[in-house]
mmCIF file of C-alpha atoms in Angstrom:
data_model
loop_
_atom_site.group_PDB
_atom_site.id
_atom_site.type_symbol
_atom_site.label_atom_id
_atom_site.label_comp_id
_atom_site.label_asym_id
_atom_site.label_seq_id
_atom_site.Cartn_x
_atom_site.Cartn_y
_atom_site.Cartn_z
ATOM 1 C CA MET A 1 -24.363 168.091 -15.799
ATOM 2 C CA ASN A 2 -22.541 165.926 -13.260
ATOM 3 C CA THR A 3 -20.767 168.200 -10.633
ATOM 4 C CA THR A 4 -19.746 165.396 -8.294
ATOM 5 C CA PRO A 5 -16.062 165.854 -7.588
ATOM 6 C CA ALA A 6 -13.674 163.094 -8.328
ATOM 7 C CA PRO A 7 -12.592 161.129 -5.223
ATOM 8 C CA ILE A 8 -9.187 162.174 -3.806
ATOM 9 C CA GLU A 9 -6.736 159.215 -4.193
ATOM 10 C CA PRO A 10 -5.240 158.083 -1.012
ATOM 11 C CA ASN A 11 -1.740 159.050 0.234
ATOM 12 C CA PRO A 12 -0.950 156.483 2.878
ATOM 13 C CA LEU A 13 1.985 157.075 5.142
ATOM 14 C CA CYS A 14 4.618 154.373 5.652
ATOM 15 C CA SER A 15 7.558 154.607 8.007
ATOM 16 C CA PHE A 16 10.311 152.187 8.403
ATOM 17 C CA GLN A 17 10.609 151.067 12.104
ATOM 18 C CA GLY A 18 13.543 148.882 12.151
ATOM 19 C CA ALA A 19 14.950 145.528 11.354
ATOM 20 C CA TYR A 20 16.888 142.787 13.052
ATOM 21 C CA LEU A 21 18.295 139.392 12.598
ATOM 22 C CA SER A 22 16.666 137.025 15.129
ATOM 23 C CA LEU A 23 18.937 134.209 16.521
ATOM 24 C CA LEU A 24 18.115 131.541 18.904
ATOM 25 C CA GLU A 25 20.598 129.571 21.036
ATOM 26 C CA VAL A 26 23.723 131.286 19.654
ATOM 27 C CA GLN A 27 27.128 130.890 20.965
ATOM 28 C CA LEU A 28 29.764 133.688 21.107
ATOM 29 C CA LYS A 29 33.288 132.551 20.264
ATOM 30 C CA LEU A 30 36.706 133.915 20.528
ATOM 31 C CA GLY A 31 39.114 131.749 18.335
ATOM 32 C CA PRO A 32 38.718 128.207 19.614
ATOM 33 C CA PHE A 33 36.967 129.092 22.828
ATOM 34 C CA THR A 34 33.231 129.405 23.520
ATOM 35 C CA LEU A 35 32.484 132.408 25.689
ATOM 36 C CA ASN A 36 28.919 132.167 26.384
ATOM 37 C CA THR A 37 25.458 131.049 25.050
ATOM 38 C CA HIS A 38 22.561 133.647 24.695
ATOM 39 C CA PRO A 39 19.026 132.749 24.287
ATOM 40 C CA GLY A 40 18.480 135.416 21.565
ATOM 41 C CA LEU A 41 20.415 138.296 19.824
ATOM 42 C CA GLY A 42 19.523 141.000 17.431
ATOM 43 C CA LEU A 43 21.878 142.295 14.725
ATOM 44 C CA GLY A 44 21.466 145.302 12.515
ATOM 45 C CA HIS A 45 21.082 145.914 8.884
ATOM 46 C CA SER A 46 22.398 148.626 6.596
ATOM 47 C CA VAL A 47 19.534 150.982 5.542
ATOM 48 C CA ASP A 48 19.244 153.296 2.545
ATOM 49 C CA GLN A 49 16.366 155.558 1.703
ATOM 50 C CA THR A 50 15.826 156.530 -1.975
ATOM 51 C CA VAL A 51 13.188 156.753 -4.859
ATOM 52 C CA LEU A 52 13.139 154.304 -7.537
ATOM 53 C CA ASP A 53 10.761 154.672 -10.496
ATOM 54 C CA GLY A 54 9.038 157.448 -8.630
ATOM 55 C CA VAL A 55 8.365 155.213 -5.519
ATOM 56 C CA PRO A 56 9.977 155.783 -2.070
ATOM 57 C CA VAL A 57 12.125 152.801 -1.351
ATOM 58 C CA THR A 58 13.807 151.691 1.832
ATOM 59 C CA THR A 59 16.458 149.270 1.044
ATOM 60 C CA LEU A 60 17.963 146.794 3.595
ATOM 61 C CA ARG A 61 21.036 144.583 3.511
ATOM 62 C CA SER A 62 22.095 142.092 6.233
ATOM 63 C CA ALA A 63 25.056 143.562 8.149
ATOM 64 C CA LYS A 64 28.049 141.420 9.169
ATOM 65 C CA ARG A 65 27.558 139.111 12.232
ATOM 66 C CA ASN A 66 29.913 137.619 14.779
ATOM 67 C CA VAL A 67 27.731 134.727 15.837
ATOM 68 C CA GLN A 68 26.531 131.561 14.053
ATOM 69 C CA PRO A 69 22.805 131.070 14.352
ATOM 70 C CA LYS A 70 21.556 127.556 14.909
ATOM 71 C CA GLU A 71 18.610 126.046 13.098
ATOM 72 C CA GLY A 72 15.276 126.860 14.684
ATOM 73 C CA PRO A 73 11.699 128.247 14.067
ATOM 74 C CA ALA A 74 12.659 131.934 14.504
ATOM 75 C CA PRO A 75 12.871 134.033 11.309
ATOM 76 C CA SER A 76 16.477 134.744 10.002
ATOM 77 C CA GLY A 77 15.232 138.358 9.482
ATOM 78 C CA GLN A 78 12.364 140.544 10.468
ATOM 79 C CA MET A 79 11.479 144.082 9.229
ATOM 80 C CA ALA A 80 8.718 146.371 10.572
ATOM 81 C CA LEU A 81 6.818 149.229 8.862
ATOM 82 C CA GLY A 82 4.352 151.700 10.514
ATOM 83 C CA TYR A 83 1.221 152.215 8.294
ATOM 84 C CA LYS A 84 -1.407 155.075 8.492
ATOM 85 C CA GLN A 85 -4.241 155.267 5.919
ATOM 86 C CA ASN A 86 -3.994 159.126 6.377
ATOM 87 C CA GLY A 87 -7.689 160.155 6.165
ATOM 88 C CA THR A 88 -8.862 158.716 2.806
ATOM 89 C CA PRO A 89 -10.627 155.257 2.944
ATOM 90 C CA TRP A 90 -9.762 153.171 -0.101
ATOM 91 C CA LEU A 91 -9.082 149.732 -1.497
ATOM 92 C CA MET A 92 -5.408 148.991 -0.753
ATOM 93 C CA ALA A 93 -3.092 146.200 -1.659
ATOM 94 C CA PHE A 94 -0.105 144.784 0.354
ATOM 95 C CA THR A 95 2.132 142.955 -2.033
ATOM 96 C CA ILE A 96 5.090 140.758 -1.638
ATOM 97 C CA ILE A 97 7.286 140.109 -4.678
ATOM 98 C CA THR A 98 10.603 138.071 -4.974
ATOM 99 C CA ASP A 99 13.235 138.575 -7.505
ATOM 100 C CA PRO A 100 12.787 137.248 -11.099
ATOM 101 C CA ALA A 101 15.984 135.243 -11.229
ATOM 102 C CA GLY A 102 14.707 132.881 -8.478
ATOM 103 C CA GLY A 103 17.607 133.620 -6.078
ATOM 104 C CA LEU A 104 15.229 133.029 -3.013
ATOM 105 C CA VAL A 105 13.644 129.782 -4.130
ATOM 106 C CA GLY A 106 13.526 127.517 -1.014
ATOM 107 C CA SER A 107 13.220 130.327 1.401
ATOM 108 C CA ARG A 108 10.076 131.505 2.990
ATOM 109 C CA PHE A 109 8.376 134.595 4.068
ATOM 110 C CA SER A 110 5.268 135.944 5.930
ATOM 111 C CA LEU A 111 3.657 139.356 6.440
ATOM 112 C CA ASP A 112 2.134 139.956 9.842
ATOM 113 C CA VAL A 113 -0.259 142.950 10.045
ATOM 114 C CA GLN A 114 -1.391 144.148 13.508
ATOM 115 C CA SER A 115 -3.834 146.998 13.007
ATOM 116 C CA SER A 116 -6.500 149.196 14.749
ATOM 117 C CA TYR A 117 -9.151 147.105 12.917
ATOM 118 C CA PRO A 118 -8.326 143.435 13.913
ATOM 119 C CA ASP A 119 -11.310 142.165 11.965
ATOM 120 C CA LEU A 120 -9.798 143.400 8.744
ATOM 121 C CA LYS A 121 -7.431 140.519 7.860
ATOM 122 C CA MET A 122 -4.389 141.882 5.827
ATOM 123 C CA SER A 123 -1.784 139.347 6.940
ATOM 124 C CA ILE A 124 -0.169 136.950 4.651
ATOM 125 C CA GLY A 125 0.722 133.459 6.134
ATOM 126 C CA GLN A 126 4.049 131.705 5.750
ATOM 127 C CA ILE A 127 4.640 130.747 2.182
ATOM 128 C CA GLU A 128 7.631 128.926 0.658
ATOM 129 C CA ILE A 129 9.138 130.724 -2.453
ATOM 130 C CA ASN A 130 8.753 128.017 -5.060
ATOM 131 C CA GLN A 131 9.368 129.888 -8.288
ATOM 132 C CA PRO A 132 11.082 133.132 -9.636
ATOM 133 C CA LYS A 133 9.110 136.321 -9.303
ATOM 134 C CA LEU A 134 6.655 135.027 -6.814
ATOM 135 C CA VAL A 135 3.841 137.540 -6.169
ATOM 136 C CA VAL A 136 1.514 137.265 -3.275
ATOM 137 C CA GLN A 137 -1.172 139.993 -2.590
ATOM 138 C CA LYS A 138 -3.655 140.878 0.076
ATOM 139 C CA VAL A 139 -6.398 143.433 -0.712
ATOM 140 C CA GLY A 140 -8.690 145.139 1.565
ATOM 141 C CA TYR A 141 -10.868 148.267 1.910
ATOM 142 C CA LEU A 142 -9.121 150.205 4.602
ATOM 143 C CA PRO A 143 -10.913 152.882 6.673
ATOM 144 C CA ALA A 144 -9.714 156.488 6.815
ATOM 145 C CA ASP A 145 -8.301 156.074 10.340
ATOM 146 C CA TYR A 146 -6.682 152.659 9.733
ATOM 147 C CA LEU A 147 -3.333 152.303 11.601
ATOM 148 C CA ALA A 148 -1.132 149.159 11.418
ATOM 149 C CA GLN A 149 2.310 147.705 11.849
ATOM 150 C CA LEU A 150 3.476 145.459 8.996
ATOM 151 C CA GLN A 151 6.152 143.016 9.821
ATOM 152 C CA LEU A 152 7.922 140.997 7.105
ATOM 153 C CA ASN A 153 9.324 137.675 8.564
ATOM 154 C CA PHE A 154 11.845 135.914 6.398
ATOM 155 C CA TRP A 155 13.367 132.543 6.702
ATOM 156 C CA ALA A 156 16.601 132.119 4.637
ATOM 157 C CA LYS A 157 17.168 128.686 3.197
ATOM 158 C CA ASP A 158 20.858 129.395 3.982
ATOM 159 C CA PRO A 159 21.990 133.114 4.292
ATOM 160 C CA ASP A 160 25.568 132.319 3.776
ATOM 161 C CA THR A 161 24.903 130.904 0.164
ATOM 162 C CA LEU A 162 22.162 133.164 -1.024
ATOM 163 C CA PRO A 163 23.042 135.293 -4.108
ATOM 164 C CA ILE A 164 23.992 138.723 -3.034
ATOM 165 C CA ASP A 165 21.624 140.346 -5.550
ATOM 166 C CA ALA A 166 18.492 138.070 -4.545
ATOM 167 C CA TRP A 167 15.804 140.172 -3.025
ATOM 168 C CA VAL A 168 12.206 140.168 -1.619
ATOM 169 C CA ALA A 169 10.023 143.413 -1.557
ATOM 170 C CA VAL A 170 6.969 144.505 0.285
ATOM 171 C CA GLN A 171 5.023 147.030 -1.585
ATOM 172 C CA VAL A 172 2.005 149.289 -0.626
ATOM 173 C CA GLY A 173 -0.384 150.367 -3.076
ATOM 174 C CA PHE A 174 -3.914 151.374 -4.044
ATOM 175 C CA LEU A 175 -6.376 150.269 -6.751
ATOM 176 C CA ARG A 176 -6.839 153.369 -8.888
ATOM 177 C CA LYS A 177 -10.170 152.088 -10.014
ATOM 178 C CA PRO A 178 -11.935 150.477 -7.057
ATOM 179 C CA ASP A 179 -15.104 150.368 -8.863
ATOM 180 C CA SER A 180 -13.716 148.364 -11.854
ATOM 181 C CA PRO A 181 -16.251 145.696 -13.015
ATOM 182 C CA THR A 182 -13.457 143.027 -13.136
ATOM 183 C CA LEU A 183 -12.048 143.807 -9.791
ATOM 184 C CA ALA A 184 -14.052 141.358 -7.802
ATOM 185 C CA ALA A 185 -12.990 138.444 -10.035
ATOM 186 C CA ALA A 186 -9.427 139.483 -9.942
ATOM 187 C CA ILE A 187 -9.373 139.691 -6.073
ATOM 188 C CA ALA A 188 -11.005 136.197 -5.884
ATOM 189 C CA ALA A 189 -8.378 134.909 -8.171
ATOM 190 C CA GLY A 190 -5.550 136.576 -6.426
ATOM 191 C CA ASP A 191 -4.232 138.190 -9.655
ATOM 192 C CA LEU A 192 -4.442 141.938 -9.957
ATOM 193 C CA SER A 193 -2.301 142.115 -13.146
ATOM 194 C CA GLY A 194 -5.190 143.283 -15.148
ATOM 195 C CA GLU A 195 -6.115 146.123 -12.778
ATOM 196 C CA GLU A 196 -4.315 149.522 -12.287
ATOM 197 C CA LEU A 197 -2.363 149.260 -9.065
ATOM 198 C CA VAL A 198 -0.484 152.380 -7.963
ATOM 199 C CA ASN A 199 2.351 151.637 -5.549
ATOM 200 C CA THR A 200 3.225 154.343 -2.974
ATOM 201 C CA TYR A 201 6.005 152.718 -0.890
ATOM 202 C CA GLU A 202 8.383 149.745 -1.019
ATOM 203 C CA LEU A 203 10.523 147.884 1.501
ATOM 204 C CA LEU A 204 13.317 146.248 -0.466
ATOM 205 C CA TYR A 205 15.319 143.430 1.327
ATOM 206 C CA TYR A 206 18.531 141.695 0.255
ATOM 207 C CA PRO A 207 18.732 138.806 2.877
ATOM 208 C CA ALA A 208 22.115 137.314 1.904
ATOM 209 C CA SER A 209 24.520 137.218 4.796
ATOM 210 C CA GLY A 210 26.834 140.091 5.327
ATOM 211 C CA ASP A 211 29.644 137.539 5.773
ATOM 212 C CA ALA A 212 28.966 135.692 2.442
ATOM 213 C CA ASN A 213 32.137 137.181 0.570
ATOM 214 C CA ASP A 214 32.002 134.274 -1.809
ATOM 215 C CA ALA A 215 28.307 134.149 -2.453
ATOM 216 C CA PRO A 216 27.115 133.874 -6.067
ATOM 217 C CA VAL A 217 25.981 136.772 -8.103
ATOM 218 C CA LEU A 218 22.966 136.257 -10.461
ATOM 219 C CA GLY A 219 23.705 139.362 -12.517
ATOM 220 C CA ASN A 220 21.185 141.830 -13.990
ATOM 221 C CA ASN A 221 18.829 140.839 -11.099
ATOM 222 C CA TYR A 222 18.613 144.312 -9.456
ATOM 223 C CA PRO A 223 15.040 145.908 -9.368
ATOM 224 C CA ALA A 224 13.915 147.460 -12.669
ATOM 225 C CA ALA A 225 11.008 149.697 -13.673
ATOM 226 C CA ASP A 226 8.777 146.510 -14.244
ATOM 227 C CA ARG A 227 9.215 145.040 -10.729
ATOM 228 C CA HIS A 228 5.770 146.007 -9.756
ATOM 229 C CA ALA A 229 4.258 143.750 -12.590
ATOM 230 C CA ARG A 230 3.176 140.247 -12.248
ATOM 231 C CA ALA A 231 4.168 139.005 -15.653
#
């Protein structure tokens, strides 16, 4: 009789640490007059905490701005998460997924992960969104005391013309069956759609400009119960 207890599934902790719009060489204006030029400026986002489909979700929307960013290498938006493995080592997945209607095609993103285990590479390099519902995942076995900061960087193609219901999400999850015989091949192929992935937290970002009152609406593009799926 096998009395080995089943492993306790992980319960990682995620905490939203803030978001800002990063601007370089911006000019403050009052009517026709230019008041000053600033080397950089941060502007806020509206934040909502809720639960969707049983997953805690932090939703961000870009706030209105009173400056006009010039083109440059800086991301148009940056969001930071604190991450703690919380005592249970496990095979974890960091996933970035974009909306299924393709509202962000032409924009770019990256995920910068700075952790207490720098040899464990969990970052996702800069990627251009070239299709609807783009899914990019990074999988790694994280130690029990793993601590990290996850920073989503987003470069909007044009924040003033993005559809207001276009979104990108960062999802944190774990592989329910880390000993699956097909898992190694799935990780190598970068496609976990055939594996059981349990999401535990989501950061949902709508990057359309808060000033884009005449921006298009894709319609029926808000996250649904199947937003965690690849297909």
